[in-house]
PDB file of N, CA and C in Angstrom:
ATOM      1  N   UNK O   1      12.651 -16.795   5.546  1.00  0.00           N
ATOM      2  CA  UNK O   1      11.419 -17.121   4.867  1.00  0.00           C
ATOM      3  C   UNK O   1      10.895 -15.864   4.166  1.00  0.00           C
ATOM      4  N   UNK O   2      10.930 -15.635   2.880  1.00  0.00           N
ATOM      5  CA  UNK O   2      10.018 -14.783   2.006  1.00  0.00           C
ATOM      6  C   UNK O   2       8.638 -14.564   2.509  1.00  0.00           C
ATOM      7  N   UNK O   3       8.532 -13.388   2.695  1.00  0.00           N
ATOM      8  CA  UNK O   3       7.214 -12.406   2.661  1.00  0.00           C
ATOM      9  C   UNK O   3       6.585 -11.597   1.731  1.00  0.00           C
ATOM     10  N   UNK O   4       5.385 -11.501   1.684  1.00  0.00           N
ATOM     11  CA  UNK O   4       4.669 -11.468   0.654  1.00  0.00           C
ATOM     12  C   UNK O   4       3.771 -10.143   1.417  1.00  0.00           C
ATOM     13  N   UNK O   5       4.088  -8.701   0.396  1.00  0.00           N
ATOM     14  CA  UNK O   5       3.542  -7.779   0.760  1.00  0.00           C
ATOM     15  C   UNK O   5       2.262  -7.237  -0.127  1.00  0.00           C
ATOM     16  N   UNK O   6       1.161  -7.124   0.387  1.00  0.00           N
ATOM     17  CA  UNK O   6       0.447  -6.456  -1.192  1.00  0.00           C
ATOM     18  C   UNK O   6      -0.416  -5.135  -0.153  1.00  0.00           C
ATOM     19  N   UNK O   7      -0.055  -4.150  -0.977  1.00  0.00           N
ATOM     20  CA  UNK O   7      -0.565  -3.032  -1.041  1.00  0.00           C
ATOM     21  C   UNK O   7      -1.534  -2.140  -1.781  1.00  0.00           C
ATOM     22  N   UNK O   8      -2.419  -1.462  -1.539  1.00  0.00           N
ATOM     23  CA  UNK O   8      -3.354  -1.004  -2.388  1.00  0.00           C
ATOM     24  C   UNK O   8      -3.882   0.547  -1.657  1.00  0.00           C
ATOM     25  N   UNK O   9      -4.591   1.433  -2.563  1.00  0.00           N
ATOM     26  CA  UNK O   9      -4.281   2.807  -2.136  1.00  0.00           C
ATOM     27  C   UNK O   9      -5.411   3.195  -3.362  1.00  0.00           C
ATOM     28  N   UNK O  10      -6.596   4.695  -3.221  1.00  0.00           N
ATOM     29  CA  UNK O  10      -6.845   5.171  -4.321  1.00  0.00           C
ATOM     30  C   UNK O  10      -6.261   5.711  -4.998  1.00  0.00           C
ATOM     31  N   UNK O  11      -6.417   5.771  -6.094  1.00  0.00           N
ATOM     32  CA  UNK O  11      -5.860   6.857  -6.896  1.00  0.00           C
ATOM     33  C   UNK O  11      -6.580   7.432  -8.443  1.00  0.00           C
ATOM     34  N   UNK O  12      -6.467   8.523  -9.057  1.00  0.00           N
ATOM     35  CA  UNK O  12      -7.053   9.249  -9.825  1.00  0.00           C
ATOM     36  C   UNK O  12      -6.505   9.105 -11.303  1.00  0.00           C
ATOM     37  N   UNK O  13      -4.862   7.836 -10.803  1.00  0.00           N
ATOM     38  CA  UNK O  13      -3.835   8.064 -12.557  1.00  0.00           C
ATOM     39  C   UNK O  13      -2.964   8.739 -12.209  1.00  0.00           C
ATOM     40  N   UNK O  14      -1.852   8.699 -12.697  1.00  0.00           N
ATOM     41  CA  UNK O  14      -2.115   7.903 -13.923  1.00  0.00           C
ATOM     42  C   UNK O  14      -2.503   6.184 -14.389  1.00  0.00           C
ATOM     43  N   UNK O  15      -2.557   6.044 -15.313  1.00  0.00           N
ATOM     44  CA  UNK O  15      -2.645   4.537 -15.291  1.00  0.00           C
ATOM     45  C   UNK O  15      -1.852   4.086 -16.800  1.00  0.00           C
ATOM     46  N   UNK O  16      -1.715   3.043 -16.891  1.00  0.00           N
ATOM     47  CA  UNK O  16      -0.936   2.547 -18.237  1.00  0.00           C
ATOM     48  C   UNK O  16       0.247   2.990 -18.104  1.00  0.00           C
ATOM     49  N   UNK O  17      -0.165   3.399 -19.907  1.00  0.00           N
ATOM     50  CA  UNK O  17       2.165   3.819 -20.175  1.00  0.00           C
ATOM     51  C   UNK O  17       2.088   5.142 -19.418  1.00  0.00           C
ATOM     52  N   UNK O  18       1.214   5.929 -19.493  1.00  0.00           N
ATOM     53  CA  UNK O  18       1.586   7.586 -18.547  1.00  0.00           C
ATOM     54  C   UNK O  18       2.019   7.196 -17.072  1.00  0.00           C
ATOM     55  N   UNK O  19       1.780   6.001 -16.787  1.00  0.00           N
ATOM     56  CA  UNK O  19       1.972   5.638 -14.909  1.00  0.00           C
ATOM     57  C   UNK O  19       3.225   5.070 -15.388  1.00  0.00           C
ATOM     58  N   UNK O  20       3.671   4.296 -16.395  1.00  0.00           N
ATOM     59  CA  UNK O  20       4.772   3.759 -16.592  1.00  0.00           C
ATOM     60  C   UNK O  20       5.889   4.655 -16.584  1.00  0.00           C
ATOM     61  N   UNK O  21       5.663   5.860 -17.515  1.00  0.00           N
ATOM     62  CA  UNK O  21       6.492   7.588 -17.128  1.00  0.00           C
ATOM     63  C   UNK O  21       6.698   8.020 -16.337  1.00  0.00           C
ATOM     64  N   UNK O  22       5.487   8.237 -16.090  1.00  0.00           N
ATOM     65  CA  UNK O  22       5.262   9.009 -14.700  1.00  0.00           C
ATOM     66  C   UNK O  22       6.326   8.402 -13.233  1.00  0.00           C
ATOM     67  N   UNK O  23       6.334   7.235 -12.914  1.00  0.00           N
ATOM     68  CA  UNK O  23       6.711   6.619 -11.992  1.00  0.00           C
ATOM     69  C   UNK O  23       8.182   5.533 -12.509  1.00  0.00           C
ATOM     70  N   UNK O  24       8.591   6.320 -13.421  1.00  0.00           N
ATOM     71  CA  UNK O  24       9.861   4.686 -13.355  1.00  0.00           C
ATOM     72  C   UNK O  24      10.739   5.314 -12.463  1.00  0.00           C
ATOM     73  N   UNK O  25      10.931   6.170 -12.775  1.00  0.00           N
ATOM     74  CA  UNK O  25      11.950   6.428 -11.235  1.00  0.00           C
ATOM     75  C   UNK O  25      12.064   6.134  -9.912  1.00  0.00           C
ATOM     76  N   UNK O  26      10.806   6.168  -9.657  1.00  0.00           N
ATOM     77  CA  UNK O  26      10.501   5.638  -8.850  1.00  0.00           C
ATOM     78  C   UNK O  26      10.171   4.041  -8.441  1.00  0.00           C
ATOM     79  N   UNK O  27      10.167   3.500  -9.690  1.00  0.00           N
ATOM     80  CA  UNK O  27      10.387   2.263  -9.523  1.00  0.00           C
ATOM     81  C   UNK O  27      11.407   2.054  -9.308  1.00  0.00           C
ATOM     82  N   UNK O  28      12.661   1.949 -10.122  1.00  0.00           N
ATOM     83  CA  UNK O  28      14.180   1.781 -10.274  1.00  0.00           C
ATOM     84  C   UNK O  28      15.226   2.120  -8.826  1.00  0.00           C
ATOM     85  N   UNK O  29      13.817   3.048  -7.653  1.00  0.00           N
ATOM     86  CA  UNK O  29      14.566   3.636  -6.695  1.00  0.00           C
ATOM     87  C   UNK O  29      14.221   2.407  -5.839  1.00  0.00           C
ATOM     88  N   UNK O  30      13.195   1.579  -6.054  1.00  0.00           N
ATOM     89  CA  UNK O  30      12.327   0.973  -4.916  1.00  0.00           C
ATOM     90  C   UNK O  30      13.476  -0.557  -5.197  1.00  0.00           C
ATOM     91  N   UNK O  31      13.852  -0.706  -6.140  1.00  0.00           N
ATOM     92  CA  UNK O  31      15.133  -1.687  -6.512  1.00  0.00           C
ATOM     93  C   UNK O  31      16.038  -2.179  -5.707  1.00  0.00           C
ATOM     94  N   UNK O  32      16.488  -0.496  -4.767  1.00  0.00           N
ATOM     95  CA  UNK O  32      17.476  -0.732  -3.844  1.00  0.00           C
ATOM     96  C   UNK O  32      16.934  -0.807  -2.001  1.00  0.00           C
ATOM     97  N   UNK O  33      15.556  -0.948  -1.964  1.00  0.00           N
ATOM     98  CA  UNK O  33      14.835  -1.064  -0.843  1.00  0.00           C
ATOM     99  C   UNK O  33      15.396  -2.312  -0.173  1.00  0.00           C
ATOM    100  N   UNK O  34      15.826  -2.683   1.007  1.00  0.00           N
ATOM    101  CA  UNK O  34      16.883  -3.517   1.714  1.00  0.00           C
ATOM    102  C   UNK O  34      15.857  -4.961   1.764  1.00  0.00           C
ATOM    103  N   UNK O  35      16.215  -5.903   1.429  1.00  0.00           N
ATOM    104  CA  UNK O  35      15.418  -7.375   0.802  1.00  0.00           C
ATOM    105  C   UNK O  35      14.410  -7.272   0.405  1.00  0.00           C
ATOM    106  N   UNK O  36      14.022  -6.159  -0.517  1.00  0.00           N
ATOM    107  CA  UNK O  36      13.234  -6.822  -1.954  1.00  0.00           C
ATOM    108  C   UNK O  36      13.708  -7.573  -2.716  1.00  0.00           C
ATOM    109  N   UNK O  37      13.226  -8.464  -3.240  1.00  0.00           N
ATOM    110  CA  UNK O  37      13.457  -9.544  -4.319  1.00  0.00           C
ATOM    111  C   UNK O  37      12.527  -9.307  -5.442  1.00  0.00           C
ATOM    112  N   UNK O  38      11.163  -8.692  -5.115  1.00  0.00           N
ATOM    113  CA  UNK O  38      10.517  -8.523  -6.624  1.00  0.00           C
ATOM    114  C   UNK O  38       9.349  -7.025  -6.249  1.00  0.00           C
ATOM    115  N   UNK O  39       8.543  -6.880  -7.100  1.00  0.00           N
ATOM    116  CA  UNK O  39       7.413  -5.928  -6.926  1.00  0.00           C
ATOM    117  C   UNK O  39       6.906  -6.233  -8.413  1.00  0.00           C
ATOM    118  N   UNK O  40       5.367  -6.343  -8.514  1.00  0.00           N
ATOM    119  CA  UNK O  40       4.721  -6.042  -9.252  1.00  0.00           C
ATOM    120  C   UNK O  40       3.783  -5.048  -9.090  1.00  0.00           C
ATOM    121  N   UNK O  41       3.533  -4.288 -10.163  1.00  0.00           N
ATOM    122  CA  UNK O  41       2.722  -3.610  -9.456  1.00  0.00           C
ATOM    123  C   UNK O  41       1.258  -3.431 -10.546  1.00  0.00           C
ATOM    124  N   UNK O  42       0.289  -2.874  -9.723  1.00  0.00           N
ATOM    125  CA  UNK O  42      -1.096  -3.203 -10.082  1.00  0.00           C
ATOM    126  C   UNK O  42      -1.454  -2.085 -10.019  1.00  0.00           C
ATOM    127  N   UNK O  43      -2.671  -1.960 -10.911  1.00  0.00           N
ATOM    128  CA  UNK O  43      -3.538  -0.811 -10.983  1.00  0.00           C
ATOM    129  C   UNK O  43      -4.943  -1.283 -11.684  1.00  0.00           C
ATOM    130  N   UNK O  44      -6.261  -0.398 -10.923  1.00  0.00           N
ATOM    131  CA  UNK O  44      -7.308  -0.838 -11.648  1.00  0.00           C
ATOM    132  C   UNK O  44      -8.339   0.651 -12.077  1.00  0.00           C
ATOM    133  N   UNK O  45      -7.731   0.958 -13.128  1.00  0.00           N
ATOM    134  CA  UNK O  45      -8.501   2.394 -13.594  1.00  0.00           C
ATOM    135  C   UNK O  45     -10.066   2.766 -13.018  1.00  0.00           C
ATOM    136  N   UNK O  46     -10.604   1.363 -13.418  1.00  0.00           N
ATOM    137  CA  UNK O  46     -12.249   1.883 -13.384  1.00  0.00           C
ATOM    138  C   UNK O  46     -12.745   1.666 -11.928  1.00  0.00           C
ATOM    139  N   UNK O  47     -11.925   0.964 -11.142  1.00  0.00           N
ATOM    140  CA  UNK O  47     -12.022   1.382  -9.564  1.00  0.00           C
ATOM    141  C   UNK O  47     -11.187   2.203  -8.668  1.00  0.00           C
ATOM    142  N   UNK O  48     -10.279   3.122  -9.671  1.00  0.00           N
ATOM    143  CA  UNK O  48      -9.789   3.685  -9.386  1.00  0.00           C
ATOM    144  C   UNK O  48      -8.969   3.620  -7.833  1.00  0.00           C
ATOM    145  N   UNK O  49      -8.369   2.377  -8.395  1.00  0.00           N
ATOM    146  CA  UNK O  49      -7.103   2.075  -7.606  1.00  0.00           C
ATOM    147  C   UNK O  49      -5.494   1.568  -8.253  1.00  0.00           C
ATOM    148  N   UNK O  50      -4.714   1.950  -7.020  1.00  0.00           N
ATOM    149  CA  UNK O  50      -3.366   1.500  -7.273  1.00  0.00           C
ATOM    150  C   UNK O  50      -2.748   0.505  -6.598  1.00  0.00           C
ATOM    151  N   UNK O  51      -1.686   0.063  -6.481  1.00  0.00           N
ATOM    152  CA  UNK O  51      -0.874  -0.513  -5.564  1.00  0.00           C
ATOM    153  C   UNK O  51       0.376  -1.518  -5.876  1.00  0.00           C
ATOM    154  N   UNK O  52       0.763  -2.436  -4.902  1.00  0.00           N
ATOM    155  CA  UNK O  52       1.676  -3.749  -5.723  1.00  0.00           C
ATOM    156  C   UNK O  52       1.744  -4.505  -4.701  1.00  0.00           C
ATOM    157  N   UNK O  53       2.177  -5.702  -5.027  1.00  0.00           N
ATOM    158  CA  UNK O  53       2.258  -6.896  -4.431  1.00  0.00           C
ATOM    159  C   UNK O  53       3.977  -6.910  -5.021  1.00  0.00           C
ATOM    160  N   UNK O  54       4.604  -7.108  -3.409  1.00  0.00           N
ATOM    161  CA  UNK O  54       6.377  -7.006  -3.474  1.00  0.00           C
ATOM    162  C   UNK O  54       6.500  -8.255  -2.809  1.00  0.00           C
ATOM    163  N   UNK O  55       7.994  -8.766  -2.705  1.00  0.00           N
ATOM    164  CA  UNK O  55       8.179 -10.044  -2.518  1.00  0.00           C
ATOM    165  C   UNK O  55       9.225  -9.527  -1.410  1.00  0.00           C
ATOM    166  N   UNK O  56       9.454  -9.919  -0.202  1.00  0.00           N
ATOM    167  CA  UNK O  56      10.617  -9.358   0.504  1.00  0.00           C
ATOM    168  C   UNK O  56      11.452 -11.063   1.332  1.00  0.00           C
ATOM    169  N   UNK O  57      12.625 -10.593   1.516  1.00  0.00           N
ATOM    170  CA  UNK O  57      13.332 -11.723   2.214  1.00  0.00           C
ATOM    171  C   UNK O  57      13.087 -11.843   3.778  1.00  0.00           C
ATOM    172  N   UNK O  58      12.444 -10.998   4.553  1.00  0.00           N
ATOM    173  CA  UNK O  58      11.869 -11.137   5.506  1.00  0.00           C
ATOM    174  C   UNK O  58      10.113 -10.027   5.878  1.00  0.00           C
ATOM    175  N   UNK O  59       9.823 -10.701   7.171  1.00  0.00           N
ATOM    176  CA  UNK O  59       8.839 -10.063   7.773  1.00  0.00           C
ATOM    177  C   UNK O  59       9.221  -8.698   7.909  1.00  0.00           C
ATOM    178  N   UNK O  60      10.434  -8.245   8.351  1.00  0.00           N
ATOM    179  CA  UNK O  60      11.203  -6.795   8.816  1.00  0.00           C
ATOM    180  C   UNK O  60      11.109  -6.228   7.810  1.00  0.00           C
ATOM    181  N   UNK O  61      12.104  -6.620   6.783  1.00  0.00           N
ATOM    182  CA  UNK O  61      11.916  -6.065   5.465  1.00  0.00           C
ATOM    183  C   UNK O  61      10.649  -5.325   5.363  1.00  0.00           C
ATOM    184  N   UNK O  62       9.713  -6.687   5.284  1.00  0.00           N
ATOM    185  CA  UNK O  62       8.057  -6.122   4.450  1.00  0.00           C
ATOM    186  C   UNK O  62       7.998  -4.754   5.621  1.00  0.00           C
ATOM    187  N   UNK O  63       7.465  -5.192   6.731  1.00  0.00           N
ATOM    188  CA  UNK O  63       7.074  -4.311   7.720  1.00  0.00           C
ATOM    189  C   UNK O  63       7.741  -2.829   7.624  1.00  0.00           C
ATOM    190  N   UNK O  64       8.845  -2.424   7.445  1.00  0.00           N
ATOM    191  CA  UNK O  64       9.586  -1.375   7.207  1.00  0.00           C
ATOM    192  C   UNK O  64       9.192  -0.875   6.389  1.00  0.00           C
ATOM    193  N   UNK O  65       9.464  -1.551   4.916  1.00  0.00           N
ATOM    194  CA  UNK O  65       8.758  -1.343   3.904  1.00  0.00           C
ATOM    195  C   UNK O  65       7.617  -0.467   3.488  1.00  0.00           C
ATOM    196  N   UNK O  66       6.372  -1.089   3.948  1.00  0.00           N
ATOM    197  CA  UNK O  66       5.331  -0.618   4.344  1.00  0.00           C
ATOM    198  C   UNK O  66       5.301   0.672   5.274  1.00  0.00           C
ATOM    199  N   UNK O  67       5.354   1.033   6.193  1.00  0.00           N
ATOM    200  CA  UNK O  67       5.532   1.981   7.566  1.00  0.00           C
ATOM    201  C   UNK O  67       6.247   3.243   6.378  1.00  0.00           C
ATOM    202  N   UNK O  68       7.493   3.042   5.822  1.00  0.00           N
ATOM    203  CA  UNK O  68       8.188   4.003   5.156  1.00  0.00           C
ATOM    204  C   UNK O  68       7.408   4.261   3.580  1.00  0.00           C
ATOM    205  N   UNK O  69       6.404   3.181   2.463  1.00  0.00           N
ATOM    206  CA  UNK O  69       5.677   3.372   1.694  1.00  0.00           C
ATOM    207  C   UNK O  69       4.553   4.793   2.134  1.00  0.00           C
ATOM    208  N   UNK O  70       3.959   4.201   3.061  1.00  0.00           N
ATOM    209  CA  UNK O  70       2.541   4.337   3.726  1.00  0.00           C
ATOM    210  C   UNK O  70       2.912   5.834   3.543  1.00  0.00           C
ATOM    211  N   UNK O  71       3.567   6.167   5.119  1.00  0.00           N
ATOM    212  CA  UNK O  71       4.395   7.828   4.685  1.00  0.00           C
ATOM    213  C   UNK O  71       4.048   8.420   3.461  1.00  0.00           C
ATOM    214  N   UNK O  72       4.850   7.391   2.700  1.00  0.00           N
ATOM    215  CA  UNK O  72       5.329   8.624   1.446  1.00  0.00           C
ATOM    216  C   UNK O  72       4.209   9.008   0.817  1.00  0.00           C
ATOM    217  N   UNK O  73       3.781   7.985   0.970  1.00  0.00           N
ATOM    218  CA  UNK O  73       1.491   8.171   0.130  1.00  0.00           C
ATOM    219  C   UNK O  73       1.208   9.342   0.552  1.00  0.00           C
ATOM    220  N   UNK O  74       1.316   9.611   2.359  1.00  0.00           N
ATOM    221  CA  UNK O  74       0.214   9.966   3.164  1.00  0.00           C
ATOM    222  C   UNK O  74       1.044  11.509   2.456  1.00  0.00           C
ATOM    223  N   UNK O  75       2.335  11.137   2.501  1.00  0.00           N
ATOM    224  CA  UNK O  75       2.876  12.854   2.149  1.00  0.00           C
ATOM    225  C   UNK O  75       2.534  13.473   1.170  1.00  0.00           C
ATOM    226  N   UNK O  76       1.934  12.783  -0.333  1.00  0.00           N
ATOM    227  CA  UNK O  76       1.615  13.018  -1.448  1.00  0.00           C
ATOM    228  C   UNK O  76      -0.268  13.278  -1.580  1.00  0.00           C
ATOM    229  N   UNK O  77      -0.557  13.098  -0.035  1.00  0.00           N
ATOM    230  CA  UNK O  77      -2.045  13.126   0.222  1.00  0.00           C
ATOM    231  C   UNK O  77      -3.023  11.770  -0.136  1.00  0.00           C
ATOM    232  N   UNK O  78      -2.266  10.977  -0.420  1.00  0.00           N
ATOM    233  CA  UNK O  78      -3.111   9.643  -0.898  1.00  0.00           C
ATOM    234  C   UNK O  78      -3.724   9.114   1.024  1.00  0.00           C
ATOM    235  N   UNK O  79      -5.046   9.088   1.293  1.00  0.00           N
ATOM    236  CA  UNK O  79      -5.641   8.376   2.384  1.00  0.00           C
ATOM    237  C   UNK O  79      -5.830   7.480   1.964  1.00  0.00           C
ATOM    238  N   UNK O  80      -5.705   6.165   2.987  1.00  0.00           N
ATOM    239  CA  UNK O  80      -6.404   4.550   3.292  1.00  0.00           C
ATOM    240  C   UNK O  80      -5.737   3.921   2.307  1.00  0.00           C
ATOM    241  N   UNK O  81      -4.021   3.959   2.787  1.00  0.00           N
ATOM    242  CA  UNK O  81      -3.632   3.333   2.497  1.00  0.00           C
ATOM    243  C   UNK O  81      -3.755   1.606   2.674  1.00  0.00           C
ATOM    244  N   UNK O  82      -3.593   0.360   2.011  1.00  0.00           N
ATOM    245  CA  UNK O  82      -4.224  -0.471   2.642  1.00  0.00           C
ATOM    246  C   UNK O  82      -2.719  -1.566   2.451  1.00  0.00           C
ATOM    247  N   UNK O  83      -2.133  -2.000   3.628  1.00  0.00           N
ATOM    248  CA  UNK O  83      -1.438  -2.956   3.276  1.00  0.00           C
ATOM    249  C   UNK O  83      -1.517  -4.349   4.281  1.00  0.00           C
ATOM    250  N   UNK O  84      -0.954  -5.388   3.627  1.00  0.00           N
ATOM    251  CA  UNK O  84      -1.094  -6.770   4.660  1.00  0.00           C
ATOM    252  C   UNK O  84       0.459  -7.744   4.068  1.00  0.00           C
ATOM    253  N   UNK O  85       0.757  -8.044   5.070  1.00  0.00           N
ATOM    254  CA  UNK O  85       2.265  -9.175   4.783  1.00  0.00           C
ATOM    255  C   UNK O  85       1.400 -10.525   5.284  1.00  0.00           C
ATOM    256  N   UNK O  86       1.925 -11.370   4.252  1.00  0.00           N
ATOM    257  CA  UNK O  86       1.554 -12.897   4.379  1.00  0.00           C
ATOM    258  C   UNK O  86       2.944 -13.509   4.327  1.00  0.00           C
ATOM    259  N   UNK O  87       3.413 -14.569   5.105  1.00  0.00           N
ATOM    260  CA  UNK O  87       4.275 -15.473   4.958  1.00  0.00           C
ATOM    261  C   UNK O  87       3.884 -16.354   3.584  1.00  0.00           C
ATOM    262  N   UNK O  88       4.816 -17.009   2.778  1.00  0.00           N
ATOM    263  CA  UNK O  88       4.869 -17.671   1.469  1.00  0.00           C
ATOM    264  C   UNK O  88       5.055 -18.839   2.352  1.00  0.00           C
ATOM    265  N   UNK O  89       4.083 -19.750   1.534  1.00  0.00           N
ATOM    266  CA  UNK O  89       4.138 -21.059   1.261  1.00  0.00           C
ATOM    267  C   UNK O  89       5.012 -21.600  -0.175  1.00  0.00           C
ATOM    268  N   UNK O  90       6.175 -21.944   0.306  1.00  0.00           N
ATOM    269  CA  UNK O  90       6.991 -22.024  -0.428  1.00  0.00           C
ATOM    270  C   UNK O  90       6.995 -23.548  -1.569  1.00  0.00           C
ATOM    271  N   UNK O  91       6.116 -24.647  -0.461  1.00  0.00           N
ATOM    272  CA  UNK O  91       6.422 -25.778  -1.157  1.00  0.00           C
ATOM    273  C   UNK O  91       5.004 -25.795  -2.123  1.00  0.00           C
ATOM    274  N   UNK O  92       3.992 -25.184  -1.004  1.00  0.00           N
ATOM    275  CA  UNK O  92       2.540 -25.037  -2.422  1.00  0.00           C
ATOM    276  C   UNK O  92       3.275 -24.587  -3.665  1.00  0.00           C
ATOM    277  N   UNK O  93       3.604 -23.080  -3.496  1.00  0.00           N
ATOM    278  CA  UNK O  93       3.617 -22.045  -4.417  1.00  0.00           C
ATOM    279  C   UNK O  93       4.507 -22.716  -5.668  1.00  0.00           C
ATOM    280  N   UNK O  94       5.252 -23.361  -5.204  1.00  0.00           N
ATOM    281  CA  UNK O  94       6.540 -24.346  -6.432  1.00  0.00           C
ATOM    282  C   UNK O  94       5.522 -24.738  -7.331  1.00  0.00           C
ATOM    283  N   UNK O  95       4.235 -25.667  -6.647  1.00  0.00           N
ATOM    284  CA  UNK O  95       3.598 -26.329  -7.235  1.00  0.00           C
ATOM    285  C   UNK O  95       3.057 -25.550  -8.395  1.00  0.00           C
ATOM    286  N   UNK O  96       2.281 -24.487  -8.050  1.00  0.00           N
ATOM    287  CA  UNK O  96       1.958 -23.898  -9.070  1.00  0.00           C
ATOM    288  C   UNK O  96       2.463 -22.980  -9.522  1.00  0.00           C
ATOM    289  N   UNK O  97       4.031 -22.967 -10.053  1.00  0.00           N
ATOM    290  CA  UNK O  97       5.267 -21.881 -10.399  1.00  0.00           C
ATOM    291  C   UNK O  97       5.088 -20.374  -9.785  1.00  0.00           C
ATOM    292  N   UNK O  98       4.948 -20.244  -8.558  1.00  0.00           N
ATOM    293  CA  UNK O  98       5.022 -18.984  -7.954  1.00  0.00           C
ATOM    294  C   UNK O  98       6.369 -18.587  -7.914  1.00  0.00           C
ATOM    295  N   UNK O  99       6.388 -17.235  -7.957  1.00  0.00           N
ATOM    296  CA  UNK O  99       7.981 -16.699  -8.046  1.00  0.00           C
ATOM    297  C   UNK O  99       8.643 -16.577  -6.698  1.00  0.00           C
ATOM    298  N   UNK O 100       8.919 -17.520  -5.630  1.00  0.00           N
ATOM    299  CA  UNK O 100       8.969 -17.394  -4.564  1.00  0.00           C
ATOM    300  C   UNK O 100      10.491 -16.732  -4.020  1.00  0.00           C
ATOM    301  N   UNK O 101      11.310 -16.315  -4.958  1.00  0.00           N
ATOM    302  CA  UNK O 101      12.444 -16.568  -4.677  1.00  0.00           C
ATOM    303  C   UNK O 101      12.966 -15.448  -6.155  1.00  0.00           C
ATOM    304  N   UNK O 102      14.617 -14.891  -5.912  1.00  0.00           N
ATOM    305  CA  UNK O 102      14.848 -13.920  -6.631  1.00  0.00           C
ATOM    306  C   UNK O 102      15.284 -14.792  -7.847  1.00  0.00           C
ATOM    307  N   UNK O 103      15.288 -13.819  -8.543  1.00  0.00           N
ATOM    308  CA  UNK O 103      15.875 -14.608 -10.260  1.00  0.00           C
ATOM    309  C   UNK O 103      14.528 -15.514 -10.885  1.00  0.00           C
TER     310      UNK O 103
END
C-alpha cells in the first residue's frame, strides 16, 4: 500500500528557478531513494517555507525516508523539521485522478 509523505521545514531560499539550480542534484539523487515513486516539492517564499510531499511504496520506505531527510536538514542547520506519513486511499484518490501509483 502507497504512503504518502509530506514534509515541511523553514527556510530563507532559495526559491523558484535559483532553488531549481541550486538543488537539482539533489533532486536527481533523491530518484534513487529505495520505493519512491514520486516527490513534489513545495515552497512558500512569503512564509518562508520549504518542503515536499513524496509518494513511497511502503510505510518503511516513508519512515526511513524521513529519519535519514530530517538528519540531513538538521546537518545543514535547518530546525523543526516537520514531517507526517498518511496511508493513500487508493479507491477515493482514482476518483479524483490522484497520482497514486508510479508512471
Amino acid at each position: 500500500m502507497p504512503h504518502l509523505l509530506q514534509v515541511d521545514f523553514p527556510m530563507d531560499g532559495p526559491f523558484g528557478a535559483a532553488m531549481a539550480e541550486a538543488f537539482g542534484e539533489l533532486a536527481r539523487s533523491i530518484n534513487d531513494e529505495p520505493g519512491l515513486i514520486w516527490k513534489i516539492w513545495t515552497e512558500n517564499r512569503d512564509a518562508g517555507e520549504a518542503g515536499g510531499v513524496y509518494l513511497f511504496e511502503s510505510e518503511d520506505d516513508a519512515e526511513r525516508y524521513l529519519a535519514m531527510h530530517s538528519e540531513r536538514l538538521r546537518s545543514m542547520g535547518v530546525e523543526n523539521v516537520r514531517g507526517k506519513i498518511f496511508e493513500v486511499n487508493e479507491a477515493l484518490s482514482a476518483i479524483n485522478h490522484g497520482p497514486t501509483q508510479a508512471g
